[in-house]
PDB file of C-alpha atoms in Angstrom:
ATOM      1  CA  VAL A 448       0.000   0.000   0.000  1.00  0.00           C
ATOM      2  CA  ASP A 449       1.323   3.441  -0.926  1.00  0.00           C
ATOM      3  CA  GLU A 450       0.137   6.871   0.073  1.00  0.00           C
ATOM      4  CA  TYR A 451       0.094  10.167  -1.804  1.00  0.00           C
ATOM      5  CA  PRO A 452       0.077  12.928   0.847  1.00  0.00           C
ATOM      6  CA  VAL A 453       1.132  12.337   4.443  1.00  0.00           C
ATOM      7  CA  LEU A 454       0.350  15.854   5.715  1.00  0.00           C
ATOM      8  CA  CYS A 455      -3.087  16.866   4.458  1.00  0.00           C
ATOM      9  CA  GLU A 456      -4.855  20.239   4.311  1.00  0.00           C
ATOM     10  CA  ASP A 457      -8.275  19.146   3.030  1.00  0.00           C
ATOM     11  CA  GLY A 458      -8.913  16.303   5.482  1.00  0.00           C
ATOM     12  CA  THR A 459      -8.855  13.561   2.839  1.00  0.00           C
ATOM     13  CA  ILE A 460      -6.162  10.993   2.063  1.00  0.00           C
ATOM     14  CA  THR A 461      -5.700   8.998  -1.137  1.00  0.00           C
ATOM     15  CA  VAL A 462      -4.005   5.602  -0.925  1.00  0.00           C
ATOM     16  CA  THR A 463      -3.077   3.121  -3.651  1.00  0.00           C
ATOM     17  CA  TRP A 464      -2.190  -0.563  -3.607  1.00  0.00           C
ATOM     18  CA  ASN A 465      -1.331  -3.475  -5.874  1.00  0.00           C
ATOM     19  CA  GLU A 466      -4.276  -5.817  -6.259  1.00  0.00           C
ATOM     20  CA  SER A 467      -4.175  -9.058  -4.311  1.00  0.00           C
ATOM     21  CA  VAL A 468      -3.908 -12.364  -6.183  1.00  0.00           C
ATOM     22  CA  ASP A 469      -5.754 -15.614  -5.407  1.00  0.00           C
ATOM     23  CA  SER A 470      -4.918 -18.643  -7.577  1.00  0.00           C
ATOM     24  CA  LEU A 471      -7.814 -20.894  -6.507  1.00  0.00           C
ATOM     25  CA  SER A 472     -11.321 -19.491  -6.026  1.00  0.00           C
ATOM     26  CA  GLY A 473     -10.191 -16.008  -7.057  1.00  0.00           C
ATOM     27  CA  LEU A 474     -10.177 -12.574  -5.458  1.00  0.00           C
ATOM     28  CA  ASP A 475     -13.557 -11.350  -4.218  1.00  0.00           C
ATOM     29  CA  GLY A 476     -12.722  -7.883  -2.824  1.00  0.00           C
ATOM     30  CA  TYR A 477     -11.477  -5.955   0.172  1.00  0.00           C
ATOM     31  CA  SER A 478     -12.489  -4.640   3.551  1.00  0.00           C
ATOM     32  CA  TYR A 479     -10.924  -1.383   4.728  1.00  0.00           C
ATOM     33  CA  LEU A 480     -11.083   0.908   7.722  1.00  0.00           C
ATOM     34  CA  TRP A 481      -9.819   4.328   8.885  1.00  0.00           C
ATOM     35  CA  THR A 482      -9.077   4.610  12.613  1.00  0.00           C
ATOM     36  CA  ASP A 483      -6.765   6.221  15.156  1.00  0.00           C
ATOM     37  CA  ASN A 484      -5.524   2.765  16.239  1.00  0.00           C
ATOM     38  CA  PRO A 485      -2.459   1.400  14.421  1.00  0.00           C
ATOM     39  CA  ALA A 486      -3.595  -2.227  14.926  1.00  0.00           C
ATOM     40  CA  SER A 487      -7.277  -2.087  13.963  1.00  0.00           C
ATOM     41  CA  ILE A 488      -8.669  -4.921  11.817  1.00  0.00           C
ATOM     42  CA  PRO A 489     -11.464  -4.306   9.288  1.00  0.00           C
ATOM     43  CA  ASP A 490     -14.640  -6.365   9.573  1.00  0.00           C
ATOM     44  CA  ALA A 491     -14.947  -9.560   7.535  1.00  0.00           C
ATOM     45  CA  PHE A 492     -17.330  -7.747   5.253  1.00  0.00           C
ATOM     46  CA  LYS A 493     -16.361  -6.676   1.725  1.00  0.00           C
ATOM     47  CA  ASN A 494     -16.748  -2.949   1.042  1.00  0.00           C
ATOM     48  CA  ILE A 495     -14.559  -2.728  -2.105  1.00  0.00           C
ATOM     49  CA  GLY A 496     -14.809  -4.978  -5.124  1.00  0.00           C
ATOM     50  CA  THR A 497     -12.058  -6.294  -7.361  1.00  0.00           C
ATOM     51  CA  GLY A 498     -10.256  -4.179  -9.943  1.00  0.00           C
ATOM     52  CA  VAL A 499      -9.841  -1.291  -7.537  1.00  0.00           C
ATOM     53  CA  GLY A 500      -6.372  -0.091  -6.559  1.00  0.00           C
ATOM     54  CA  GLN A 501      -7.014   3.406  -5.226  1.00  0.00           C
ATOM     55  CA  LEU A 502      -9.182   4.923  -2.527  1.00  0.00           C
ATOM     56  CA  THR A 503      -9.802   8.445  -1.243  1.00  0.00           C
ATOM     57  CA  SER A 504     -10.971   8.753   2.328  1.00  0.00           C
ATOM     58  CA  PRO A 505     -13.928  10.832   3.459  1.00  0.00           C
ATOM     59  CA  PRO A 506     -12.970  14.027   5.321  1.00  0.00           C
ATOM     60  CA  LEU A 507     -11.099  12.878   8.400  1.00  0.00           C
ATOM     61  CA  PRO A 508     -10.722  14.646  11.756  1.00  0.00           C
ATOM     62  CA  ASP A 509      -7.604  16.660  12.500  1.00  0.00           C
ATOM     63  CA  GLY A 510      -4.904  14.731  14.302  1.00  0.00           C
ATOM     64  CA  ASN A 511      -1.533  12.999  14.043  1.00  0.00           C
ATOM     65  CA  ASN A 512      -2.627   9.409  14.613  1.00  0.00           C
ATOM     66  CA  LEU A 513      -4.817   8.389  11.659  1.00  0.00           C
ATOM     67  CA  TYR A 514      -4.296   4.963  10.080  1.00  0.00           C
ATOM     68  CA  PHE A 515      -5.564   3.058   7.048  1.00  0.00           C
ATOM     69  CA  HIS A 516      -6.221  -0.687   7.318  1.00  0.00           C
ATOM     70  CA  ILE A 517      -7.098  -3.073   4.478  1.00  0.00           C
ATOM     71  CA  ARG A 518      -7.369  -6.807   3.939  1.00  0.00           C
ATOM     72  CA  ALA A 519      -8.534  -8.988   1.022  1.00  0.00           C
ATOM     73  CA  ALA A 520     -10.933 -11.921   0.710  1.00  0.00           C
ATOM     74  CA  ASP A 521     -11.284 -14.625  -1.896  1.00  0.00           C
ATOM     75  CA  ILE A 522     -14.527 -16.042  -3.232  1.00  0.00           C
ATOM     76  CA  ALA A 523     -14.289 -18.970  -0.822  1.00  0.00           C
ATOM     77  CA  GLY A 524     -14.387 -16.561   2.126  1.00  0.00           C
ATOM     78  CA  ASN A 525     -10.750 -16.688   3.180  1.00  0.00           C
ATOM     79  CA  TRP A 526      -9.334 -13.381   4.496  1.00  0.00           C
ATOM     80  CA  THR A 527      -5.732 -12.178   4.379  1.00  0.00           C
ATOM     81  CA  THR A 528      -3.929 -10.567   7.274  1.00  0.00           C
ATOM     82  CA  THR A 529      -4.469  -6.828   7.593  1.00  0.00           C
ATOM     83  CA  VAL A 530      -2.091  -4.321   6.033  1.00  0.00           C
ATOM     84  CA  HIS A 531      -1.737  -1.116   8.072  1.00  0.00           C
ATOM     85  CA  LEU A 532      -0.570   2.287   6.857  1.00  0.00           C
ATOM     86  CA  GLY A 533       0.089   5.395   8.919  1.00  0.00           C
ATOM     87  CA  PRO A 534       0.193   7.505  10.826  1.00  0.00           C
ATOM     88  CA  PHE A 535      -1.240  10.272   8.675  1.00  0.00           C
ATOM     89  CA  TYR A 536      -1.299  13.877   9.844  1.00  0.00           C
ATOM     90  CA  ILE A 537      -4.419  15.938   9.156  1.00  0.00           C
ATOM     91  CA  ASP A 538      -4.480  19.684   9.753  1.00  0.00           C
ATOM     92  CA  THR A 539      -7.340  21.667   8.234  1.00  0.00           C
ATOM     93  CA  GLU A 540      -7.467  24.473  10.811  1.00  0.00           C
ATOM     94  CA  PRO A 541      -5.761  27.766   9.910  1.00  0.00           C
ATOM     95  CA  PRO A 542      -3.934  29.886  12.501  1.00  0.00           C
ATOM     96  CA  ILE A 543      -5.856  32.345  14.644  1.00  0.00           C
ATOM     97  CA  MET A 544      -4.999  35.818  15.891  1.00  0.00           C
ATOM     98  CA  THR A 545      -5.856  36.967  19.399  1.00  0.00           C
ATOM     99  CA  ALA A 546      -8.205  39.946  19.243  1.00  0.00           C
ATOM    100  CA  LEU A 547      -6.489  43.301  19.706  1.00  0.00           C
ATOM    101  CA  LEU A 548      -7.529  45.212  22.807  1.00  0.00           C
ATOM    102  CA  GLU A 549      -7.148  48.636  21.183  1.00  0.00           C
ATOM    103  CA  VAL A 550     -10.320  50.146  19.703  1.00  0.00           C
ATOM    104  CA  GLU A 551     -10.149  50.913  16.001  1.00  0.00           C
ATOM    105  CA  GLY A 552     -10.465  54.481  14.727  1.00  0.00           C
ATOM    106  CA  ARG A 553      -8.119  55.970  17.336  1.00  0.00           C
ATOM    107  CA  TYR A 554      -5.877  58.952  16.616  1.00  0.00           C
ATOM    108  CA  TYR A 555      -2.133  58.464  17.052  1.00  0.00           C
ATOM    109  CA  ALA A 556       0.636  61.054  17.280  1.00  0.00           C
ATOM    110  CA  THR A 557       3.148  58.214  17.655  1.00  0.00           C
ATOM    111  CA  ALA A 558       3.160  54.716  16.192  1.00  0.00           C
ATOM    112  CA  PRO A 559       0.333  52.387  17.316  1.00  0.00           C
ATOM    113  CA  SER A 560       1.415  49.808  19.875  1.00  0.00           C
ATOM    114  CA  PHE A 561      -0.633  46.725  20.755  1.00  0.00           C
ATOM    115  CA  GLU A 562      -0.793  45.473  24.316  1.00  0.00           C
ATOM    116  CA  THR A 563      -1.774  41.953  23.220  1.00  0.00           C
ATOM    117  CA  PHE A 564      -0.219  40.715  19.971  1.00  0.00           C
ATOM    118  CA  GLU A 565      -0.403  36.950  19.569  1.00  0.00           C
ATOM    119  CA  PHE A 566      -0.912  34.280  16.895  1.00  0.00           C
ATOM    120  CA  ARG A 567      -1.632  30.576  17.496  1.00  0.00           C
ATOM    121  CA  ASP A 568      -2.030  27.352  15.551  1.00  0.00           C
ATOM    122  CA  ASN A 569      -3.374  23.977  16.628  1.00  0.00           C
ATOM    123  CA  VAL A 570      -0.361  22.095  15.181  1.00  0.00           C
ATOM    124  CA  ALA A 571       2.597  24.262  14.152  1.00  0.00           C
ATOM    125  CA  LEU A 572       2.731  27.973  13.360  1.00  0.00           C
ATOM    126  CA  ASP A 573       5.101  28.929  10.547  1.00  0.00           C
ATOM    127  CA  GLU A 574       4.957  32.579   9.428  1.00  0.00           C
ATOM    128  CA  VAL A 575       3.366  35.858  10.541  1.00  0.00           C
ATOM    129  CA  TRP A 576       3.170  38.919   8.254  1.00  0.00           C
ATOM    130  CA  TYR A 577       1.819  42.456   8.229  1.00  0.00           C
ATOM    131  CA  ALA A 578       1.047  45.018   5.531  1.00  0.00           C
ATOM    132  CA  VAL A 579      -0.037  48.652   5.627  1.00  0.00           C
ATOM    133  CA  ASP A 580      -2.990  50.042   3.650  1.00  0.00           C
ATOM    134  CA  SER A 581      -3.282  47.098   1.222  1.00  0.00           C
ATOM    135  CA  TYR A 582      -3.437  43.338   1.618  1.00  0.00           C
ATOM    136  CA  ARG A 583      -2.864  42.906  -2.126  1.00  0.00           C
ATOM    137  CA  GLY A 584       0.559  44.533  -2.123  1.00  0.00           C
ATOM    138  CA  THR A 585       3.825  43.913  -0.329  1.00  0.00           C
ATOM    139  CA  TRP A 586       3.799  42.085   3.013  1.00  0.00           C
ATOM    140  CA  THR A 587       6.512  42.306   5.670  1.00  0.00           C
ATOM    141  CA  ARG A 588       7.397  39.109   7.528  1.00  0.00           C
ATOM    142  CA  LEU A 589       7.485  39.237  11.320  1.00  0.00           C
ATOM    143  CA  VAL A 590       8.454  35.609  11.962  1.00  0.00           C
ATOM    144  CA  ASP A 591       9.500  32.717   9.723  1.00  0.00           C
ATOM    145  CA  ASN A 592       9.656  28.957  10.345  1.00  0.00           C
ATOM    146  CA  HIS A 593       8.449  29.351  13.910  1.00  0.00           C
ATOM    147  CA  PRO A 594       9.137  26.167  15.908  1.00  0.00           C
ATOM    148  CA  GLY A 595       6.063  26.184  18.148  1.00  0.00           C
ATOM    149  CA  THR A 596       2.313  26.677  18.090  1.00  0.00           C
ATOM    150  CA  THR A 597       2.216  30.233  19.507  1.00  0.00           C
ATOM    151  CA  TRP A 598       4.117  33.403  18.666  1.00  0.00           C
ATOM    152  CA  ALA A 599       3.604  36.592  20.664  1.00  0.00           C
ATOM    153  CA  SER A 600       5.196  40.022  20.663  1.00  0.00           C
ATOM    154  CA  HIS A 601       3.124  41.900  23.221  1.00  0.00           C
ATOM    155  CA  GLY A 602       3.633  45.623  22.900  1.00  0.00           C
ATOM    156  CA  TRP A 603       4.469  45.329  19.195  1.00  0.00           C
ATOM    157  CA  THR A 604       4.760  48.779  17.612  1.00  0.00           C
ATOM    158  CA  LEU A 605       4.119  49.519  13.945  1.00  0.00           C
ATOM    159  CA  PRO A 606       7.405  50.267  12.123  1.00  0.00           C
ATOM    160  CA  GLY A 607       7.576  53.073   9.578  1.00  0.00           C
ATOM    161  CA  PHE A 608       4.957  55.266  11.215  1.00  0.00           C
ATOM    162  CA  GLU A 609       6.964  58.437  10.539  1.00  0.00           C
ATOM    163  CA  ALA A 610       6.777  57.916   6.767  1.00  0.00           C
ATOM    164  CA  LEU A 611       2.993  57.567   6.701  1.00  0.00           C
ATOM    165  CA  SER A 612       0.845  60.458   5.572  1.00  0.00           C
ATOM    166  CA  GLU A 613      -1.532  62.177   7.943  1.00  0.00           C
ATOM    167  CA  GLY A 614      -4.978  60.605   8.093  1.00  0.00           C
ATOM    168  CA  SER A 615      -6.510  57.147   7.922  1.00  0.00           C
ATOM    169  CA  HIS A 616      -4.426  53.970   7.632  1.00  0.00           C
ATOM    170  CA  THR A 617      -5.075  50.237   8.051  1.00  0.00           C
ATOM    171  CA  ILE A 618      -2.690  47.510   9.225  1.00  0.00           C
ATOM    172  CA  PHE A 619      -3.351  44.017   7.859  1.00  0.00           C
ATOM    173  CA  PHE A 620      -2.081  40.777   9.396  1.00  0.00           C
ATOM    174  CA  LYS A 621      -1.834  37.190   8.134  1.00  0.00           C
ATOM    175  CA  ALA A 622      -0.427  33.923   9.448  1.00  0.00           C
ATOM    176  CA  LEU A 623       0.587  30.625   7.843  1.00  0.00           C
ATOM    177  CA  ASP A 624       1.014  27.237   9.489  1.00  0.00           C
ATOM    178  CA  HIS A 625       3.418  24.451   8.513  1.00  0.00           C
ATOM    179  CA  THR A 626       0.684  22.564   6.668  1.00  0.00           C
ATOM    180  CA  GLY A 627      -0.072  25.538   4.426  1.00  0.00           C
ATOM    181  CA  ASN A 628      -3.285  26.772   6.053  1.00  0.00           C
ATOM    182  CA  VAL A 629      -3.353  30.573   6.006  1.00  0.00           C
ATOM    183  CA  THR A 630      -5.639  33.281   7.353  1.00  0.00           C
ATOM    184  CA  GLY A 631      -5.557  36.988   6.598  1.00  0.00           C
ATOM    185  CA  THR A 632      -4.817  37.025   2.881  1.00  0.00           C
ATOM    186  CA  ASN A 633      -8.178  38.639   2.123  1.00  0.00           C
ATOM    187  CA  GLY A 634      -7.888  41.391   4.700  1.00  0.00           C
ATOM    188  CA  GLU A 635      -9.954  39.715   7.416  1.00  0.00           C
ATOM    189  CA  TRP A 636      -7.411  40.625  10.128  1.00  0.00           C
ATOM    190  CA  CYS A 637      -6.987  44.390  10.189  1.00  0.00           C
ATOM    191  CA  TYR A 638      -6.747  47.457  12.405  1.00  0.00           C
ATOM    192  CA  GLN A 639      -7.756  50.947  11.207  1.00  0.00           C
ATOM    193  CA  PHE A 640      -6.372  54.103  12.819  1.00  0.00           C
ATOM    194  CA  PHE A 641      -5.678  57.779  12.117  1.00  0.00           C
ATOM    195  CA  LYS A 642      -2.253  59.382  12.098  1.00  0.00           C
ATOM    196  CA  ASP A 643      -2.367  62.915  13.526  1.00  0.00           C
ATOM    197  CA  THR A 644       0.951  64.541  14.368  1.00  0.00           C
ATOM    198  CA  ILE A 645      -0.113  68.123  13.572  1.00  0.00           C
ATOM    199  CA  PRO A 646      -1.110  70.086  16.694  1.00  0.00           C
ATOM    200  CA  PRO A 647      -4.333  72.119  16.658  1.00  0.00           C
ATOM    201  CA  THR A 648      -4.411  75.898  16.387  1.00  0.00           C
ATOM    202  CA  PRO A 649      -4.391  77.558  19.832  1.00  0.00           C
ATOM    203  CA  PRO A 650      -7.577  79.081  21.246  1.00  0.00           C
ATOM    204  CA  SER A 651      -7.968  82.718  20.210  1.00  0.00           C
ATOM    205  CA  ASN A 652      -9.843  85.866  21.251  1.00  0.00           C
ATOM    206  CA  LEU A 653      -9.412  85.079  24.942  1.00  0.00           C
ATOM    207  CA  ASN A 654     -11.663  87.497  26.872  1.00  0.00           C
ATOM    208  CA  PRO A 655     -12.933  87.737  30.469  1.00  0.00           C
ATOM    209  CA  GLN A 656     -16.723  87.899  30.690  1.00  0.00           C
ATOM    210  CA  SER A 657     -17.108  88.928  34.318  1.00  0.00           C
ATOM    211  CA  HIS A 658     -14.081  91.161  34.943  1.00  0.00           C
ATOM    212  CA  ILE A 659     -11.902  93.828  33.387  1.00  0.00           C
ATOM    213  CA  VAL A 660      -8.190  93.089  33.122  1.00  0.00           C
ATOM    214  CA  GLY A 661      -6.165  95.290  35.455  1.00  0.00           C
ATOM    215  CA  LYS A 662      -9.126  96.425  37.601  1.00  0.00           C
ATOM    216  CA  TRP A 663     -10.125  95.316  41.094  1.00  0.00           C
ATOM    217  CA  SER A 664     -13.324  93.328  41.620  1.00  0.00           C
ATOM    218  CA  ARG A 665     -15.221  91.927  44.617  1.00  0.00           C
ATOM    219  CA  ASN A 666     -16.126  88.813  42.550  1.00  0.00           C
ATOM    220  CA  ASN A 667     -13.600  86.032  43.079  1.00  0.00           C
ATOM    221  CA  VAL A 668     -14.929  83.885  40.231  1.00  0.00           C
ATOM    222  CA  ILE A 669     -13.720  84.882  36.766  1.00  0.00           C
ATOM    223  CA  GLU A 670     -15.586  83.772  33.655  1.00  0.00           C
ATOM    224  CA  MET A 671     -13.550  83.390  30.452  1.00  0.00           C
ATOM    225  CA  LYS A 672     -14.557  82.992  26.828  1.00  0.00           C
ATOM    226  CA  TRP A 673     -12.491  82.150  23.746  1.00  0.00           C
ATOM    227  CA  THR A 674     -12.737  81.089  20.122  1.00  0.00           C
ATOM    228  CA  PRO A 675     -12.314  77.324  20.042  1.00  0.00           C
ATOM    229  CA  ALA A 676      -9.144  75.725  18.718  1.00  0.00           C
ATOM    230  CA  THR A 677      -9.299  73.962  15.335  1.00  0.00           C
ATOM    231  CA  ASP A 678      -7.610  70.792  14.167  1.00  0.00           C
ATOM    232  CA  ASN A 679      -6.857  69.344  10.730  1.00  0.00           C
ATOM    233  CA  THR A 680      -8.785  66.191  11.666  1.00  0.00           C
ATOM    234  CA  GLY A 681     -11.761  68.100  12.980  1.00  0.00           C
ATOM    235  CA  ALA A 682     -11.359  66.447  16.381  1.00  0.00           C
ATOM    236  CA  ILE A 683     -10.366  68.451  19.463  1.00  0.00           C
ATOM    237  CA  ALA A 684      -9.843  66.281  22.525  1.00  0.00           C
ATOM    238  CA  GLY A 685     -10.018  69.169  24.997  1.00  0.00           C
ATOM    239  CA  TYR A 686      -8.021  71.934  26.687  1.00  0.00           C
ATOM    240  CA  SER A 687      -5.597  72.333  29.542  1.00  0.00           C
ATOM    241  CA  PHE A 688      -5.626  75.536  31.602  1.00  0.00           C
ATOM    242  CA  THR A 689      -4.323  76.939  34.873  1.00  0.00           C
ATOM    243  CA  TRP A 690      -4.661  80.021  37.063  1.00  0.00           C
ATOM    244  CA  ASP A 691      -1.559  81.500  38.648  1.00  0.00           C
ATOM    245  CA  ARG A 692       0.099  84.740  39.756  1.00  0.00           C
ATOM    246  CA  GLU A 693       2.901  86.671  38.095  1.00  0.00           C
TER     247      GLU A 693
END
């Protein structure tokens, strides 16, 4: 019995074999079985006829202990010993990315940094990539041929922030495992933010409403009024002020 793939992405396995020969009553067919036990024996019930030398399994569960078992019967009802093949390794699950804690749409004067930055795979993580503003263009690799199932870089900060234009940007992420399963190539992992390194205009036309500058007053509460500051993004977070003496 020979196999085509050993590490499978689609959950199916195709095996081939040379047909058995019976010189007396003749070959009647085969009984086969897929299990996670290397010593399983198929039932004495034919489920493949003669003239067949290839079989594709149904979708099998993920795991590293899947085996194929087959034995032949002649027309008289005699069964051969069982031939076992395996283990096969099935991995149909792509990597996953831990959800970012930072809310999208934030404004940044310095490069975005992510408190939780982690990728995992159920079998073996291989590569992690990121791209800025397009998932169809050039990707930058963060890790390659990773030896384990989890890669984390908590506090990861976006490189190249200084070269980005002011305004909206999106970071895309993707990850590949050792089997070839990948997630993120279609932009499903992303984080949108705004770059804003230009300070707002200062408040103007600062005027007291309850007092006259340079004149004494019995009122110890001073009301002030000003023309609001403006910002290129249209978003003013607030003001800082203080009262003091000369």
